[in-house]
PDB file of C-alpha atoms in Angstrom:
ATOM      1  CA  ASP A   1      -5.364 -58.331 -44.121  1.00  0.00           C
ATOM      2  CA  ARG A   2      -7.373 -59.584 -41.135  1.00  0.00           C
ATOM      3  CA  LEU A   3      -6.640 -56.417 -39.165  1.00  0.00           C
ATOM      4  CA  GLU A   4      -7.725 -54.223 -42.056  1.00  0.00           C
ATOM      5  CA  ILE A   5     -10.976 -56.161 -42.329  1.00  0.00           C
ATOM      6  CA  ILE A   6     -11.630 -55.615 -38.619  1.00  0.00           C
ATOM      7  CA  VAL A   7     -10.904 -51.884 -38.972  1.00  0.00           C
ATOM      8  CA  ASN A   8     -13.273 -51.620 -41.945  1.00  0.00           C
ATOM      9  CA  ILE A   9     -16.055 -53.486 -40.142  1.00  0.00           C
ATOM     10  CA  THR A  10     -15.648 -51.246 -37.100  1.00  0.00           C
ATOM     11  CA  ARG A  11     -15.687 -48.124 -39.290  1.00  0.00           C
ATOM     12  CA  ASN A  12     -18.880 -49.254 -40.982  1.00  0.00           C
ATOM     13  CA  LYS A  13     -20.562 -49.949 -37.631  1.00  0.00           C
ATOM     14  CA  ILE A  14     -19.600 -46.503 -36.325  1.00  0.00           C
ATOM     15  CA  ARG A  15     -20.913 -44.788 -39.453  1.00  0.00           C
ATOM     16  CA  LYS A  16     -24.162 -46.752 -39.352  1.00  0.00           C
ATOM     17  CA  TYR A  17     -24.673 -45.920 -35.670  1.00  0.00           C
ATOM     18  CA  TYR A  18     -24.018 -42.243 -36.333  1.00  0.00           C
ATOM     19  CA  LEU A  19     -26.432 -42.106 -39.294  1.00  0.00           C
ATOM     20  CA  GLN A  20     -29.125 -43.735 -37.162  1.00  0.00           C
ATOM     21  CA  ARG A  21     -28.616 -41.002 -34.556  1.00  0.00           C
ATOM     22  CA  VAL A  22     -28.890 -38.308 -37.254  1.00  0.00           C
ATOM     23  CA  GLU A  23     -32.154 -39.829 -38.500  1.00  0.00           C
ATOM     24  CA  LYS A  24     -33.542 -39.760 -34.945  1.00  0.00           C
ATOM     25  CA  GLY A  25     -32.508 -36.122 -34.554  1.00  0.00           C
ATOM     26  CA  GLU A  26     -30.132 -36.942 -31.703  1.00  0.00           C
ATOM     27  CA  VAL A  27     -27.146 -35.178 -33.299  1.00  0.00           C
ATOM     28  CA  LYS A  28     -26.670 -32.227 -35.634  1.00  0.00           C
ATOM     29  CA  ILE A  29     -25.539 -32.759 -39.205  1.00  0.00           C
ATOM     30  CA  GLN A  30     -22.761 -30.146 -38.815  1.00  0.00           C
ATOM     31  CA  ALA A  31     -21.232 -32.176 -36.009  1.00  0.00           C
ATOM     32  CA  GLY A  32     -21.503 -35.174 -38.278  1.00  0.00           C
ATOM     33  CA  MET A  33     -19.146 -33.689 -40.813  1.00  0.00           C
ATOM     34  CA  ILE A  34     -16.501 -33.409 -38.112  1.00  0.00           C
ATOM     35  CA  TYR A  35     -17.319 -36.906 -36.875  1.00  0.00           C
ATOM     36  CA  ILE A  36     -17.066 -38.470 -40.346  1.00  0.00           C
ATOM     37  CA  ASN A  37     -13.750 -36.675 -40.957  1.00  0.00           C
ATOM     38  CA  LEU A  38     -12.475 -37.994 -37.627  1.00  0.00           C
ATOM     39  CA  ILE A  39     -13.443 -41.555 -38.550  1.00  0.00           C
ATOM     40  CA  HIS A  40     -11.679 -41.162 -41.893  1.00  0.00           C
ATOM     41  CA  SER A  41      -8.545 -39.804 -40.200  1.00  0.00           C
ATOM     42  CA  LEU A  42      -8.516 -42.648 -37.687  1.00  0.00           C
ATOM     43  CA  GLU A  43      -8.795 -45.157 -40.506  1.00  0.00           C
ATOM     44  CA  LYS A  44      -5.834 -43.543 -42.276  1.00  0.00           C
ATOM     45  CA  ILE A  45      -3.826 -43.680 -39.040  1.00  0.00           C
ATOM     46  CA  GLY A  46      -4.681 -47.371 -38.771  1.00  0.00           C
ATOM     47  CA  ASP A  47      -3.481 -47.935 -42.330  1.00  0.00           C
ATOM     48  CA  HIS A  48      -0.194 -46.168 -41.569  1.00  0.00           C
ATOM     49  CA  VAL A  49       0.319 -48.199 -38.391  1.00  0.00           C
ATOM     50  CA  PHE A  50      -0.333 -51.372 -40.373  1.00  0.00           C
ATOM     51  CA  ASN A  51       2.212 -50.336 -43.027  1.00  0.00           C
ATOM     52  CA  ILE A  52       4.813 -49.455 -40.392  1.00  0.00           C
ATOM     53  CA  THR A  53       4.273 -52.814 -38.696  1.00  0.00           C
ATOM     54  CA  GLU A  54       4.754 -54.611 -42.011  1.00  0.00           C
ATOM     55  CA  ALA A  55       7.939 -52.635 -42.701  1.00  0.00           C
ATOM     56  CA  ILE A  56       9.410 -53.382 -39.277  1.00  0.00           C
ATOM     57  CA  THR A  57       8.517 -57.070 -39.163  1.00  0.00           C
ATOM     58  CA  GLY A  58       8.971 -57.776 -42.850  1.00  0.00           C
ATOM     59  CA  VAL A  59       5.717 -59.734 -42.779  1.00  0.00           C
ATOM     60  CA  LYS A  60       3.090 -58.992 -45.434  1.00  0.00           C
TER      61      LYS A  60
END
């Protein structure tokens, strides 16, 4: 659970940083859609890695 909390905190920081850049006009919104999808995909990968680790170690 600790690892998932760290991943979620990191995700939220990345999103916040990106939205601040959009507000300042530093990045285009279209690129943001790709960026947000990438963040989501990376989070899903992290979830899968966590599940695989639990399955291998038997620790939950």
